[in-house]
Short mmCIF file of C-alpha atoms in Angstrom, two decimals:
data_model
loop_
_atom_site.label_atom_id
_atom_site.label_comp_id
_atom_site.label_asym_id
_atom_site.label_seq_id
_atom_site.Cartn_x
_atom_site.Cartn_y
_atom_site.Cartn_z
CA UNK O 8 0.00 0.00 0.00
CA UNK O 9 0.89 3.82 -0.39
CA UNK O 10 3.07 5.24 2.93
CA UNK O 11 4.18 8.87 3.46
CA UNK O 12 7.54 9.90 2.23
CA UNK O 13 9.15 5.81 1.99
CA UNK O 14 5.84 4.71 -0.40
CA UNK O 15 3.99 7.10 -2.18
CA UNK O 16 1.87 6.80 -4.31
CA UNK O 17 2.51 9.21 -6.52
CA UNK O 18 -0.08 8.86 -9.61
CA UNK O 19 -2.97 8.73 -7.24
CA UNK O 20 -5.70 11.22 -7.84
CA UNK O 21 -9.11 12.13 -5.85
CA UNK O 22 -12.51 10.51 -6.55
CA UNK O 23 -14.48 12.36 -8.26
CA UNK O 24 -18.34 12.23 -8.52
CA UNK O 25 -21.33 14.26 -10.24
CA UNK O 26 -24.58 13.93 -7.66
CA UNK O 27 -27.69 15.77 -8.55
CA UNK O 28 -31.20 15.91 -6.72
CA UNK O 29 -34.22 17.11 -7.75
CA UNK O 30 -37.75 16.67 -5.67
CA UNK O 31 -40.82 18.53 -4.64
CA UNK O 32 -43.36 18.41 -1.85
CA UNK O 33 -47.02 18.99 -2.50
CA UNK O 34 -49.43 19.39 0.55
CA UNK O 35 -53.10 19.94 -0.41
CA UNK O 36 -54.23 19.86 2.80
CA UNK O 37 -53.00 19.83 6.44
CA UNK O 38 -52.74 16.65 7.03
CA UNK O 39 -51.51 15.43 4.19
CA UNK O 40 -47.60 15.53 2.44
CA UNK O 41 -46.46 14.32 -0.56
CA UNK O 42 -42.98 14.07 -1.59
CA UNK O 43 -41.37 12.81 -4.88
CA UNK O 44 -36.99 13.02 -5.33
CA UNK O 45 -35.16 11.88 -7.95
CA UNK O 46 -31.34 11.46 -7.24
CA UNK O 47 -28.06 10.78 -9.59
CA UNK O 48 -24.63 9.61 -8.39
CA UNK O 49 -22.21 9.31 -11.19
CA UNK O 50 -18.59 8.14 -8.94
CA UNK O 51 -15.64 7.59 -11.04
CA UNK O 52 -11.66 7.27 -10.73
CA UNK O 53 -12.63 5.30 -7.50
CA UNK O 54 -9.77 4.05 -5.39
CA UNK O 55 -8.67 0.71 -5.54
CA UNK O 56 -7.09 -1.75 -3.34
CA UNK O 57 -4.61 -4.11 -5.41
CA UNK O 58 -5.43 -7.08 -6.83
CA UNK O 59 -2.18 -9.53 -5.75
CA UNK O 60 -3.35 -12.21 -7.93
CA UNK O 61 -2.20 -10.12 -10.84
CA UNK O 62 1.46 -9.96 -10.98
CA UNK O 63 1.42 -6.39 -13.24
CA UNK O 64 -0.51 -5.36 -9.74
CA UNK O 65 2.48 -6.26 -7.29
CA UNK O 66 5.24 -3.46 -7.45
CA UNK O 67 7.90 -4.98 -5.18
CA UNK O 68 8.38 -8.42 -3.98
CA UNK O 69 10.74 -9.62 -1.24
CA UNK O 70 11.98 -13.13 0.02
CA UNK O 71 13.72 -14.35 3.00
CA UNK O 72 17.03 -16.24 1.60
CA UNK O 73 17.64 -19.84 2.15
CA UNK O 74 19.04 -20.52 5.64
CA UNK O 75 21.44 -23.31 6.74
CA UNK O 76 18.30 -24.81 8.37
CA UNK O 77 16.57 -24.59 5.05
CA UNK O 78 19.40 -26.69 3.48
CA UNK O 79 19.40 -29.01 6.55
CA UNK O 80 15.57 -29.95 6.33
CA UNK O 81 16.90 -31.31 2.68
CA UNK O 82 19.56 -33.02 3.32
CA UNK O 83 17.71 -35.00 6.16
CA UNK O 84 15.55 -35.58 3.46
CA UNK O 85 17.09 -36.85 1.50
CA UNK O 86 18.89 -38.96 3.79
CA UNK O 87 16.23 -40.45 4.68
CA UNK O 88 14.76 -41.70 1.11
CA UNK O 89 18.43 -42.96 0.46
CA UNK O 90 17.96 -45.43 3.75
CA UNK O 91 15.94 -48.37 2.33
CA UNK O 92 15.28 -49.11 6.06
CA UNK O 93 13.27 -46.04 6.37
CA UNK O 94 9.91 -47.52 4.92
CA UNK O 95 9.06 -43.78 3.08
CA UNK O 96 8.43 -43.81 -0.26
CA UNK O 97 9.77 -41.02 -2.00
CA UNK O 98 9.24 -39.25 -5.39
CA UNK O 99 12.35 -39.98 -8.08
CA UNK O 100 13.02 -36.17 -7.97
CA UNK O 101 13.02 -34.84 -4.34
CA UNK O 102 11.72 -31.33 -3.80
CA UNK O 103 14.36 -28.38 -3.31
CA UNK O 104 13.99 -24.54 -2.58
CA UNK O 105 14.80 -22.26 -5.80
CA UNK O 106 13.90 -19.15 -3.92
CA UNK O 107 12.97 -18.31 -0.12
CA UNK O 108 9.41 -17.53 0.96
CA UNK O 109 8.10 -14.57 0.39
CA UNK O 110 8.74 -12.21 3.24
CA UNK O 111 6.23 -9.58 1.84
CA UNK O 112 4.68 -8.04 -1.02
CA UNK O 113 3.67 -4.37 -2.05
CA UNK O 114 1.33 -3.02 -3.69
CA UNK O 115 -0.08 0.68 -4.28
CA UNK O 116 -4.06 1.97 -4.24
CA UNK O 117 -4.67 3.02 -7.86
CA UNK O 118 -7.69 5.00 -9.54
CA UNK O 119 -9.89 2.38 -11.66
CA UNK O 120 -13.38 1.92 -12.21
CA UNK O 121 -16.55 4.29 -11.65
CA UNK O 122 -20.06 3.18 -10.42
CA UNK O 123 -23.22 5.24 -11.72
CA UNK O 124 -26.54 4.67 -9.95
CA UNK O 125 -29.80 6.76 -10.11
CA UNK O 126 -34.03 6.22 -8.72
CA UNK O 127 -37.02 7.65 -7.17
CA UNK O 128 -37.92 8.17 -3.87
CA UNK O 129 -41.33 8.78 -3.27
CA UNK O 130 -43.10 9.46 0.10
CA UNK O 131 -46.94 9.86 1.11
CA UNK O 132 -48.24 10.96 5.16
CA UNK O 133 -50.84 11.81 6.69
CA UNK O 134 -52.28 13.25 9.83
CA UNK O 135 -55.27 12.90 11.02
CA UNK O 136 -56.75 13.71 14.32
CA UNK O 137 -59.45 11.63 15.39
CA UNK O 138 -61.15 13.69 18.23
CA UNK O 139 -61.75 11.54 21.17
CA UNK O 140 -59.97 8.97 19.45
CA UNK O 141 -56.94 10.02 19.67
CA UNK O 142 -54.53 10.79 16.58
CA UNK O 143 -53.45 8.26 13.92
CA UNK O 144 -50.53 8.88 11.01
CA UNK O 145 -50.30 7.21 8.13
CA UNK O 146 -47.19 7.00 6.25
CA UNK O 147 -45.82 5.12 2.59
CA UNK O 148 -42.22 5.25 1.55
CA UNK O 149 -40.69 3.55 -1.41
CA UNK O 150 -37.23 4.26 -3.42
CA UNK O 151 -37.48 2.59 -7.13
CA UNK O 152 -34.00 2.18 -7.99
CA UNK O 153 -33.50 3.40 -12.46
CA UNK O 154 -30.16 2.08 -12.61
CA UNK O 155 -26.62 0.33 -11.11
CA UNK O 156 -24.02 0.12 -13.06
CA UNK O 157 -20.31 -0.27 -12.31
CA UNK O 158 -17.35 -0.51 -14.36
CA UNK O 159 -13.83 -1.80 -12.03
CA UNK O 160 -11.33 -1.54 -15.51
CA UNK O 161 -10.72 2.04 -17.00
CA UNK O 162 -12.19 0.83 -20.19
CA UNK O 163 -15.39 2.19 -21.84
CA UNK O 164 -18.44 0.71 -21.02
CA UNK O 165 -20.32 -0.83 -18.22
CA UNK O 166 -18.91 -4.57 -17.21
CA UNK O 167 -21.90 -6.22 -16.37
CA UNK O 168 -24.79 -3.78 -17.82
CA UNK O 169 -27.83 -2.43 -15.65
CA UNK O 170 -27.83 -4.72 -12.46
CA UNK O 171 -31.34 -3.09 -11.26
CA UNK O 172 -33.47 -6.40 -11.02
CA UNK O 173 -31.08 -9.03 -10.94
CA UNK O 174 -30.06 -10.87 -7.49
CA UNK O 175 -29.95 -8.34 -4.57
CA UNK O 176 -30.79 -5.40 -6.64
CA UNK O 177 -34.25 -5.02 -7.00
CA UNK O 178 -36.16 -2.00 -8.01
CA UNK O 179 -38.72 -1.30 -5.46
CA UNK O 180 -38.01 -1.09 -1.65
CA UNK O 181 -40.93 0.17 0.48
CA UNK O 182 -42.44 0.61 3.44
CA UNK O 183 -45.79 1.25 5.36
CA UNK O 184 -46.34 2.44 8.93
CA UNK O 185 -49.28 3.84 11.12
CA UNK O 186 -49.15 5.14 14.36
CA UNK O 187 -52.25 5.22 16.43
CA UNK O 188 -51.69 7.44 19.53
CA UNK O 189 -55.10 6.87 22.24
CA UNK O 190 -55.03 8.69 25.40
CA UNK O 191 -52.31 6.11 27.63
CA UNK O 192 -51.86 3.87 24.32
CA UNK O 193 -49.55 3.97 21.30
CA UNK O 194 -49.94 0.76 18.62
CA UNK O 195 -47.51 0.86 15.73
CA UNK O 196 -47.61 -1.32 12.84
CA UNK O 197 -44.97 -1.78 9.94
CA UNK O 198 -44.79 -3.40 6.98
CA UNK O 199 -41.07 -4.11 5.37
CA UNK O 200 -41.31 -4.90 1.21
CA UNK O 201 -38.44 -5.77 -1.15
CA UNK O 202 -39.55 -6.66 -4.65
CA UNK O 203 -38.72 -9.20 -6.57
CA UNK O 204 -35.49 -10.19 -8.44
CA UNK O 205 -34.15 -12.68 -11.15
CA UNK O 206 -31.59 -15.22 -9.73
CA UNK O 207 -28.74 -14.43 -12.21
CA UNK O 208 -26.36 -11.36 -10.61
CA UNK O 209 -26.14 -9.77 -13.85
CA UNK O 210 -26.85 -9.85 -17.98
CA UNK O 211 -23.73 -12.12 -18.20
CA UNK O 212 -24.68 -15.11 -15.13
CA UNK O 213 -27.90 -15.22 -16.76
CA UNK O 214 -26.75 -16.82 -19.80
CA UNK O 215 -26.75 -19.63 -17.20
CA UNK O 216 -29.64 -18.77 -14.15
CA UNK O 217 -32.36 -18.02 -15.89
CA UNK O 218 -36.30 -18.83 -15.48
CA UNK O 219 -35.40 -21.17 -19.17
CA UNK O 220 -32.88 -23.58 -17.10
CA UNK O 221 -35.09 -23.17 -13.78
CA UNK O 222 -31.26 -22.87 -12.11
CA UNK O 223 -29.74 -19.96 -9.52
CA UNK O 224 -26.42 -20.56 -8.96
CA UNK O 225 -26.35 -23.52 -10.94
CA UNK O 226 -29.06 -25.50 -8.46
CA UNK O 227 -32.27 -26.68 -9.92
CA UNK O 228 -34.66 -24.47 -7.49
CA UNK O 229 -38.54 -24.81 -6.99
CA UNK O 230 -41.16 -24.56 -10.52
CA UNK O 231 -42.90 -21.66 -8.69
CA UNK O 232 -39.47 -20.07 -8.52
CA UNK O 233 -38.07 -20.20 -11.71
CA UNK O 234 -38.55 -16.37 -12.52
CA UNK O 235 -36.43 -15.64 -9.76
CA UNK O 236 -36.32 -14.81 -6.00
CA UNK O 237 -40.20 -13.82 -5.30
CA UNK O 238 -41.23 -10.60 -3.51
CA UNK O 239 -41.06 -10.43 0.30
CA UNK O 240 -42.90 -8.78 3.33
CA UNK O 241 -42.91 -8.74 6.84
CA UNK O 242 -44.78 -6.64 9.37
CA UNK O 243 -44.26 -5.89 13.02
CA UNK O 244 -47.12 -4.59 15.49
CA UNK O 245 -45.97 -2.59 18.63
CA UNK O 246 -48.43 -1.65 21.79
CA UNK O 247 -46.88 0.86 24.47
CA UNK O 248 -48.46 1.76 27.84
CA UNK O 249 -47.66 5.04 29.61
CA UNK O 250 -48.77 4.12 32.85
CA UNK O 251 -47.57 6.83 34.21
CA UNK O 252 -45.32 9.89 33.59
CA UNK O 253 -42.25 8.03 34.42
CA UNK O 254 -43.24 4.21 33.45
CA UNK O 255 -43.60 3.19 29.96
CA UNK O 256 -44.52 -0.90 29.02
CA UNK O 257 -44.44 -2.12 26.17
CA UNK O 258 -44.96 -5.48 24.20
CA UNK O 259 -43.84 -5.66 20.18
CA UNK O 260 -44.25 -8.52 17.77
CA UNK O 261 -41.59 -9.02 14.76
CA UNK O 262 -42.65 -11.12 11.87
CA UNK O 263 -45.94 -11.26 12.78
CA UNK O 264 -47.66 -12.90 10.55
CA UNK O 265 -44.82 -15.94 11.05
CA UNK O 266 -43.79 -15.88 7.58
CA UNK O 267 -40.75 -18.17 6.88
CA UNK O 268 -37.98 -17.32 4.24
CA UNK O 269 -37.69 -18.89 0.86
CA UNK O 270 -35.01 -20.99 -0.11
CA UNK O 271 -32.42 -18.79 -1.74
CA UNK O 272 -29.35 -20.94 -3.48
CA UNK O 273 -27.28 -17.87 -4.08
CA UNK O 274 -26.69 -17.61 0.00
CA UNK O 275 -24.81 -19.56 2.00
CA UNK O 276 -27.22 -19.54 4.66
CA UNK O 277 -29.97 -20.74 2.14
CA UNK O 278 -32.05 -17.56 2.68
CA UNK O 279 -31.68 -14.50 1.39
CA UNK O 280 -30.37 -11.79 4.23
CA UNK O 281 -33.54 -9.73 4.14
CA UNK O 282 -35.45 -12.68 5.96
CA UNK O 283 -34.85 -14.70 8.52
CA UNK O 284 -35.28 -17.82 10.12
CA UNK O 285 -36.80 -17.21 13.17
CA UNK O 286 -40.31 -16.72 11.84
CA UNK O 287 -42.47 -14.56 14.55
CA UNK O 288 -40.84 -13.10 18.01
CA UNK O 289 -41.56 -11.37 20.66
CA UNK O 290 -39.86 -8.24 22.66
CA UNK O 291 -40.41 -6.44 25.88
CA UNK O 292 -39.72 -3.22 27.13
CA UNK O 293 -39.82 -1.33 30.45
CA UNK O 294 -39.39 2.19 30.90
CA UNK O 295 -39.09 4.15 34.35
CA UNK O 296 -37.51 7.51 33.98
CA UNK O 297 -36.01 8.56 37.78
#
């Protein structure tokens, strides 16, 4: 890597990036808000970490030199396939040191590659007092992603095309949420939704995991699944007590509707990271402020 004054790094330039926004908010009556924002973020010359499987990445190499012990270890070695008494079987040319191990190798950060993504976020709330009923708000976000696209050479082009909709990129994230606030009571209730995606990470792996071969990651998955990893939602439903001005209890239930996660190939833990595995829980909470 790049050190003051001993290792510098010479060539290296500053990221640069283009970012834009553009959005409006439109309330036609008091208790109601809408929002819409539409957002660019073009990053290029990005800084790299090297690659040390490429060689033309690695600017200095260093070795320790072959030691006395080194030679030692061999000649006991070979020693011992010249005894026949020994009972080893050895190979007809014994192995030998031609250089020492490497001690260490060095590498600098370079600038490579630029990333360009770009969406929508949208938002809807609401306000509405209910009289003796209390108050209750109303609320609906989502972000629609346009594009992802990435490129790690300096070439032209985009490596792997538009990723939006392929394997943990989808193009709609959202969420829903009410708040019902009644006299010593406050219920809560959210709903978490990721859309849909093909199984194939980009244009390229789906030349292989596609809804044609019924495969993700080269497994044979489920016939309802061959379009790709299906939509998911999960909601959680809160209930707080102010008993009192210093004592708060509450009770909240994640997942609860119990909904278990699909099989996902593509993960190592066989579902995707979004779900879980626990399928509904429960939490408590006490509150006393002194």
């Amino acid at each position: 890597m790049c050190k003051p004054a001993a290792m510098a790094c010479p060539d290296l330039q500053p990221e640069k990036a283009k970012i834009a926004t553009l959005g409006f908010v439109f309330e036609p009556a008091k208790w109601l808000s809408v929002s819409a924002d539409w957002w660019f973020v073009y990053r290029r010359n990005e800084i790299a970490a090297p690659d040390y499987s490429k060689p033309e990445e690695i600017i200095a190499q260093t070795r320790f030199p072959i030691t006395d012990a080194d030679r030692a270890n061999l000649a006991a070695l070979a020693a011992m396939c010249a005894d026949p008494g020994s009972g080893v079987a050895c190979p007809a040319v014994l192995p030998t040191y031609t250089v020492g191990n490497v001690s260490s190798v060095i590498g600098q950060y370079k600038n490579k590659g630029r990333t360009l993504v770009d969406g929508f976020d949208v938002d809807a709330r609401s306000r509405l007092d209910l009289g003796e009923w209390g108050r209750l708000n109303i609320g609906v976000a989502a972000t629609i992603a346009r594009r992802s696209m990435y490129n790690f050479d300096d070439g032209d082009g985009w490596a792997y095309g538009n990723a939006i909709g392929y394997y943990n990129n989808p193009r709609v994230r959202a969420t829903f949420n009410t708040d019902w606030n009644y006299k010593q009571f406050d219920t809560s209730f959210y709903i978490n939704f990721v859309g849909k995606t093909k199984w194939a990470y980009d244009q390229i792996d789906a030349q292989d995991n596609n809804a044609q071969s019924c495969t993700a990651s080269y497994e044979a998955v489920a016939p309802g699944q061959c379009d790709g990893a299906p939509s998911w939602w999960t909601a959680n439903l809160g209930v707080s007590w102010h008993a009192s001005e210093k004592l708060t209890v509450g009770v909240t239930a994640k997942n609860l509707f119990n909904r278990l996660p699909f099989f996902d190939p593509n993960d190592w833990m066989t579902f995707s990271g979004y779900t879980n595995n626990f399928g509904r829980s429960y939490s408590l909470m006490l509150n006393y402020k002194f």
